[in-house]
Amino acid sequence: MMQAWSTSTSGRAIASLLLILAVALWLPNEARAQKPVGYKTPAQAAILVDHETGAILFQHNADVLRQPASMSKLMTLAVVFKALKEGRLRLEDEVLCSEDAWRRGGAPSRTSAMFIPINTKVTVAEIIRGIIVQSGNDAAIAIAEHMAGSEPAFTRLMEQEARRIGLAKATFGNATGLPHPQQQMTARELADLARFLIAEYPDLYPLFGEKEFKFRKHLFRNRNPAVSAEVAGDGLKTGFTEEAGYGVVGSVLKDGRRLIVVLMGLETSIVRNDEVKKILDWGFKGFAPYKLMNAGHVVGRARVWGGDQLYVPLTGGDKDVTVLLSRLPARQKVTLEIVYNGPLKAPIAKGQRVATLRARGGINNTVNELPLFAAEPVEEGSIIRKGLDSMAMFAFRWVADQASGLIEKL
């Protein structure tokens, strides 16, 4: 066992407790017969994530900033959805398509357009469908101008919302995803954004699964391969520019499991469509959930500052702690890591989320991140205790704790 410490940009210590163990995974014969192999993708960047657990089943250049093309319209929609949820915007509100929106994103632009006539109004509901199904650039510019007064002002809202939901790298130069040096996102951020939209807006998310949208004399069909009959998914967004290549953010719910895939930088739409089917099939067939420990089991302890006790025990809560791993081999090595911004500050309530259990292993190096909760309360300590803890923190940076055994036996 090893305990590692590092310092974040905020100056607070980040505690990371490591434990390596072999987990015996015994499966029925029919499950073992489906031998998974390491996946290779023609995409320049990719990630495959389990929606519920956040387990990363596959990743390739997932943290490299790239132009997301129209996949960045998911952030445009995130800003719109937030305004709808807060009551600052209504689906029946009317949005004007200005000359600028028409010229740069409509018919004259020769880009993907909803073909809103110049200086006419459409509803927010139509705008949303035009963005999702047709990827209308005129629709994206029009809603940006309606909400923020101008598209540049709207991009500042996009970046604010990105930071709020934890996307640290993403930057935006427009609401459309058209080529712009500031239009940059990573595959991981797109997957995190997709998970956020699904969880935060369950009433609006079904719009991503619409196969068709009729607007005036136009009938638009959803080009997302994840919404096709072959894949039977329900969203989210495609993207293409010459600079970015072909990309997709897709989500599929199958047998109670939802997987989210992001592919960036593919050469053709045909390759994109084939790759979506292949990687999703690999993900659903090649992985299974395994129980690491029973509900309520104490995983480890975290150091507390200024409390009536030095450590707080950690559990996975009232559910069994399970991870997604490859179906084979039958015995796999898993690295468990308890991560928290330490030391934790008292008081701490029982059941309060205070840490994360990161499980990494399997032949595909699958990464699972699971919440950890305080198994018991920690009350605020005395002034003397706070003083001693402060002295330890500044003088030793809690190095003395390296000799402590903080992970319980599983």
Coordinates of C-alpha atoms in Angstrom, one line a residue, residues 49-374:
V49 CA -18.3 6.0 -21.2
D50 CA -20.9 4.2 -19.1
H51 CA -23.4 6.9 -18.3
E52 CA -24.5 5.7 -14.9
T53 CA -21.1 5.0 -13.3
G54 CA -18.9 7.2 -15.4
A55 CA -16.7 4.2 -16.2
I56 CA -14.3 4.8 -19.1
L57 CA -14.4 1.7 -21.2
F58 CA -12.1 3.1 -23.9
Q59 CA -10.2 6.3 -24.6
H60 CA -7.8 7.6 -27.2
N61 CA -6.5 11.2 -27.2
A62 CA -9.5 12.0 -25.0
D63 CA -7.9 15.1 -23.4
V64 CA -6.5 16.6 -26.6
L65 CA -8.3 19.9 -27.6
R66 CA -9.8 19.7 -31.0
Q67 CA -12.3 21.6 -33.1
P68 CA -15.6 20.0 -32.3
A69 CA -17.5 21.4 -35.2
S70 CA -21.3 21.3 -34.7
M71 CA -20.9 19.0 -31.7
S72 CA -20.2 22.2 -29.8
K73 CA -23.9 23.1 -30.3
L74 CA -24.5 20.8 -27.3
M75 CA -23.1 23.7 -25.2
T76 CA -25.3 26.1 -27.1
L77 CA -28.2 23.9 -26.1
A78 CA -27.0 23.6 -22.5
V79 CA -27.2 27.4 -22.1
V80 CA -30.7 27.3 -23.7
F81 CA -31.9 24.4 -21.5
K82 CA -30.6 26.1 -18.3
A83 CA -32.6 29.3 -19.2
L84 CA -35.7 27.2 -19.8
K85 CA -35.3 25.4 -16.5
E86 CA -34.9 28.7 -14.6
G87 CA -37.9 30.2 -16.4
R88 CA -35.9 32.9 -18.2
L89 CA -36.9 31.4 -21.5
R90 CA -40.1 29.6 -22.7
L91 CA -40.6 27.2 -25.5
E92 CA -43.3 29.4 -27.0
D93 CA -41.1 32.5 -27.0
E94 CA -40.4 33.9 -30.5
V95 CA -36.9 34.4 -31.8
L96 CA -36.1 36.8 -34.7
C97 CA -33.8 35.6 -37.4
S98 CA -31.7 38.7 -38.1
E99 CA -30.0 39.5 -41.4
D100 CA -26.7 38.5 -39.8
A101 CA -28.0 35.1 -38.7
W102 CA -29.6 34.5 -42.1
R103 CA -26.5 35.6 -44.0
R104 CA -23.8 33.8 -41.9
G105 CA -25.9 30.7 -41.0
G106 CA -28.8 30.5 -43.3
A107 CA -29.3 29.8 -47.0
P108 CA -26.6 32.3 -48.2
S109 CA -23.9 30.7 -46.0
R110 CA -24.1 27.3 -47.8
T111 CA -23.7 25.6 -44.5
S112 CA -26.1 23.4 -42.5
A113 CA -29.2 25.6 -42.1
M114 CA -32.7 25.6 -40.9
F115 CA -33.6 28.0 -43.7
I116 CA -35.4 30.5 -41.5
P117 CA -36.5 33.4 -43.7
I118 CA -34.7 36.7 -43.1
N119 CA -36.3 38.9 -40.4
T120 CA -39.0 36.4 -39.5
K121 CA -39.7 34.9 -36.1
V122 CA -39.8 31.2 -35.0
T123 CA -40.4 29.7 -31.6
V124 CA -37.7 28.5 -29.2
A125 CA -39.1 25.0 -29.6
E126 CA -38.6 25.2 -33.3
I127 CA -35.1 26.6 -32.8
I128 CA -34.1 23.7 -30.6
R129 CA -35.4 21.1 -33.1
G130 CA -33.6 23.0 -35.9
I131 CA -30.4 22.8 -34.0
I132 CA -30.7 19.1 -33.0
V133 CA -32.1 17.5 -36.1
Q134 CA -30.8 19.8 -38.9
S135 CA -27.8 21.4 -37.1
G136 CA -29.0 24.8 -38.3
N137 CA -26.4 27.5 -38.0
D138 CA -29.0 30.2 -38.5
A139 CA -31.0 28.8 -35.6
A140 CA -27.9 28.8 -33.4
I141 CA -27.0 32.4 -34.2
A142 CA -30.6 33.5 -33.8
I143 CA -31.0 32.1 -30.3
A144 CA -27.6 33.4 -29.3
E145 CA -28.6 37.0 -30.4
H146 CA -32.0 36.6 -28.7
M147 CA -30.5 35.5 -25.3
A148 CA -27.4 37.6 -25.1
G149 CA -27.7 40.4 -27.7
S150 CA -24.9 39.2 -29.8
E151 CA -23.2 35.9 -30.7
P152 CA -19.8 37.0 -29.0
A153 CA -21.7 37.8 -25.8
F154 CA -23.4 34.4 -26.0
T155 CA -20.1 32.6 -26.3
R156 CA -19.2 34.0 -22.9
L157 CA -22.3 32.4 -21.5
M158 CA -21.2 29.1 -23.1
E159 CA -17.8 29.3 -21.4
Q160 CA -19.4 30.2 -18.0
E161 CA -21.7 27.2 -18.2
A162 CA -18.8 25.0 -19.3
R163 CA -16.8 25.9 -16.2
R164 CA -19.9 25.5 -14.0
I165 CA -20.4 21.9 -15.0
G166 CA -16.7 21.1 -14.8
L167 CA -15.4 21.5 -18.4
A168 CA -12.0 23.2 -17.7
K169 CA -10.5 23.3 -21.1
A170 CA -13.3 24.1 -23.5
T171 CA -13.4 27.5 -25.3
F172 CA -15.9 28.9 -27.7
G173 CA -15.7 31.5 -30.5
N174 CA -19.3 31.1 -31.8
A175 CA -22.6 29.3 -31.1
T176 CA -22.5 27.2 -34.3
G177 CA -19.2 25.2 -34.3
L178 CA -18.1 26.7 -37.6
P179 CA -14.3 27.0 -37.9
H180 CA -12.9 29.4 -35.3
P181 CA -9.5 29.3 -33.5
Q182 CA -11.3 29.6 -30.1
Q183 CA -13.7 26.7 -30.8
Q184 CA -11.9 23.9 -28.9
M185 CA -13.2 20.9 -26.9
T186 CA -11.9 17.5 -25.9
A187 CA -13.6 14.2 -26.4
R188 CA -13.8 13.7 -22.6
E189 CA -15.5 17.1 -22.2
L190 CA -18.1 16.3 -24.9
A191 CA -18.8 13.0 -23.1
D192 CA -19.1 14.8 -19.8
L193 CA -21.4 17.4 -21.4
A194 CA -23.6 14.6 -22.8
R195 CA -23.9 12.9 -19.4
F196 CA -24.8 16.3 -17.9
L197 CA -27.6 17.0 -20.4
I198 CA -29.1 13.5 -20.0
A199 CA -29.1 13.7 -16.2
E200 CA -30.0 17.4 -15.8
Y201 CA -32.7 17.8 -18.4
P202 CA -34.7 14.5 -18.6
D203 CA -37.8 16.4 -19.9
L204 CA -35.9 17.9 -22.8
Y205 CA -33.4 15.1 -23.6
P206 CA -36.0 13.1 -25.7
L207 CA -35.7 15.9 -28.4
F208 CA -32.3 14.5 -29.3
G209 CA -33.9 11.2 -30.4
E210 CA -36.3 12.8 -32.9
K211 CA -35.6 11.4 -36.4
E212 CA -37.4 14.1 -38.3
F213 CA -38.4 17.7 -38.1
K214 CA -40.7 19.5 -40.4
F215 CA -40.3 23.3 -40.8
R216 CA -42.3 25.2 -43.3
K217 CA -41.7 23.4 -46.6
H218 CA -38.6 21.5 -45.4
L219 CA -38.4 18.0 -43.9
F220 CA -35.2 17.5 -42.1
R221 CA -33.9 14.1 -41.1
N222 CA -31.6 13.4 -38.2
R223 CA -28.1 12.5 -39.5
N224 CA -26.8 11.1 -36.2
P225 CA -25.9 7.4 -36.7
A226 CA -26.6 6.8 -33.0
V227 CA -30.3 7.6 -33.8
S228 CA -30.5 5.2 -36.7
A229 CA -32.5 2.0 -36.7
E230 CA -29.4 -0.2 -36.7
V231 CA -28.0 1.4 -33.5
A232 CA -31.4 2.3 -31.9
G233 CA -29.9 5.2 -29.8
D234 CA -31.5 8.4 -28.7
G235 CA -29.0 11.2 -29.4
L236 CA -27.0 13.4 -29.3
K237 CA -25.1 15.4 -32.1
T238 CA -22.9 15.1 -35.2
G239 CA -20.4 17.5 -36.5
F240 CA -18.3 18.1 -39.6
T241 CA -16.0 20.8 -41.0
E242 CA -13.0 20.3 -43.3
E243 CA -10.7 21.2 -40.5
A244 CA -12.4 19.0 -37.8
G245 CA -13.3 16.0 -39.9
Y246 CA -16.4 14.0 -39.1
G247 CA -17.4 13.5 -35.5
V248 CA -20.3 12.3 -33.4
V249 CA -21.6 12.3 -29.8
G250 CA -23.9 9.3 -29.4
S251 CA -26.0 7.7 -26.6
V252 CA -27.6 4.3 -26.6
L253 CA -29.6 2.6 -23.9
K254 CA -29.6 -1.2 -24.1
D255 CA -30.7 -3.8 -21.5
G256 CA -30.7 -1.2 -18.7
R257 CA -27.2 0.2 -19.6
R258 CA -26.5 3.5 -21.3
L259 CA -23.2 4.1 -23.1
I260 CA -22.0 7.4 -24.5
V261 CA -19.5 7.5 -27.3
V262 CA -17.6 10.4 -28.7
L263 CA -15.6 10.2 -32.0
M264 CA -13.6 13.0 -33.5
G265 CA -11.6 13.5 -36.7
L266 CA -12.9 10.7 -38.9
E267 CA -12.3 10.9 -42.6
T268 CA -15.9 10.3 -44.0
S269 CA -19.4 10.0 -42.8
I270 CA -19.5 6.4 -43.8
V271 CA -16.5 5.6 -41.6
R272 CA -18.2 7.6 -38.8
N273 CA -21.4 5.6 -39.1
D274 CA -19.6 2.2 -39.1
E275 CA -17.4 3.2 -36.2
V276 CA -20.3 4.1 -34.0
K277 CA -21.9 0.7 -34.5
K278 CA -18.6 -1.1 -33.9
I279 CA -17.5 0.6 -30.7
L280 CA -21.0 0.5 -29.2
D281 CA -21.3 -3.2 -30.0
W282 CA -17.8 -3.8 -28.4
G283 CA -18.8 -1.9 -25.3
F284 CA -22.0 -3.6 -24.7
K285 CA -20.7 -7.1 -25.3
G286 CA -17.2 -6.8 -23.9
F287 CA -18.0 -5.5 -20.4
A288 CA -19.9 -6.6 -17.3
P289 CA -20.5 -5.2 -13.8
Y290 CA -18.6 -6.8 -10.9
K291 CA -19.1 -6.3 -7.2
L292 CA -16.1 -5.2 -5.3
M293 CA -17.7 -4.9 -1.8
N294 CA -21.0 -5.0 -0.1
A295 CA -23.0 -1.9 0.8
G296 CA -21.8 -0.1 3.9
H297 CA -18.3 -1.7 3.8
V298 CA -15.7 0.7 5.0
V299 CA -13.3 1.3 2.1
G300 CA -10.8 3.5 3.9
R301 CA -10.4 6.7 6.0
A302 CA -9.8 10.3 5.1
R303 CA -7.8 12.9 7.2
V304 CA -9.9 15.6 8.8
W305 CA -8.8 19.1 9.8
G306 CA -10.3 20.7 12.9
G307 CA -12.5 17.8 13.9
D308 CA -13.2 15.9 17.1
Q309 CA -11.5 12.9 15.4
L310 CA -8.5 12.7 13.0
Y311 CA -10.1 10.5 10.4
V312 CA -13.6 9.8 8.9
P313 CA -14.4 6.3 7.6
L314 CA -15.5 6.1 4.0
T315 CA -18.1 3.8 2.4
G316 CA -19.8 3.5 -0.9
G317 CA -23.2 4.2 0.7
D318 CA -26.3 2.0 0.8
K319 CA -25.5 0.2 -2.5
D320 CA -23.0 -2.5 -3.3
V321 CA -19.8 -1.1 -4.9
T322 CA -19.7 -2.4 -8.4
V323 CA -17.4 -1.6 -11.3
L324 CA -17.4 -2.3 -15.1
L325 CA -14.6 -4.5 -16.3
S326 CA -13.8 -6.7 -19.3
R327 CA -15.5 -10.1 -19.3
L328 CA -12.2 -11.8 -19.6
P329 CA -9.8 -12.9 -18.3
A330 CA -11.5 -14.5 -15.3
R331 CA -9.0 -13.0 -12.9
Q332 CA -8.1 -9.3 -13.2
K333 CA -5.9 -6.9 -11.3
V334 CA -7.6 -3.7 -10.1
T335 CA -6.0 -0.6 -8.7
L336 CA -8.1 1.2 -6.1
E337 CA -7.4 4.8 -5.4
I338 CA -9.2 7.0 -2.8
V339 CA -9.1 10.6 -4.0
Y340 CA -10.2 13.7 -2.0
N341 CA -9.2 17.3 -1.5
G342 CA -7.5 17.0 1.8
P343 CA -7.6 17.5 4.6
L344 CA -11.4 17.5 4.9
K345 CA -12.8 20.2 7.0
A346 CA -15.1 19.5 10.0
P347 CA -18.0 19.4 10.6
I348 CA -18.8 16.5 8.3
A349 CA -22.3 15.0 8.2
K350 CA -23.0 11.2 8.0
G351 CA -23.7 10.3 4.4
Q352 CA -22.0 13.5 3.1
R353 CA -20.0 12.8 -0.1
V354 CA -16.4 13.6 0.6
A355 CA -14.2 11.5 -1.7
T356 CA -14.0 9.4 -4.8
L357 CA -13.0 5.8 -5.3
R358 CA -11.1 5.4 -8.6
A359 CA -10.9 1.8 -9.8
R360 CA -8.6 1.1 -12.7
G361 CA -7.9 -2.3 -14.2
G362 CA -8.8 -5.0 -16.6
I363 CA -7.1 -5.8 -19.9
N364 CA -8.5 -2.5 -21.3
N365 CA -7.4 -0.4 -18.3
T366 CA -11.0 0.5 -17.6
V367 CA -11.4 3.5 -15.3
N368 CA -14.4 3.6 -12.8
E369 CA -15.0 6.6 -10.5
L370 CA -17.5 6.0 -7.6
P371 CA -18.6 8.4 -4.9
L372 CA -17.5 7.8 -1.3
F373 CA -19.5 9.0 1.7
A374 CA -18.8 9.7 5.4

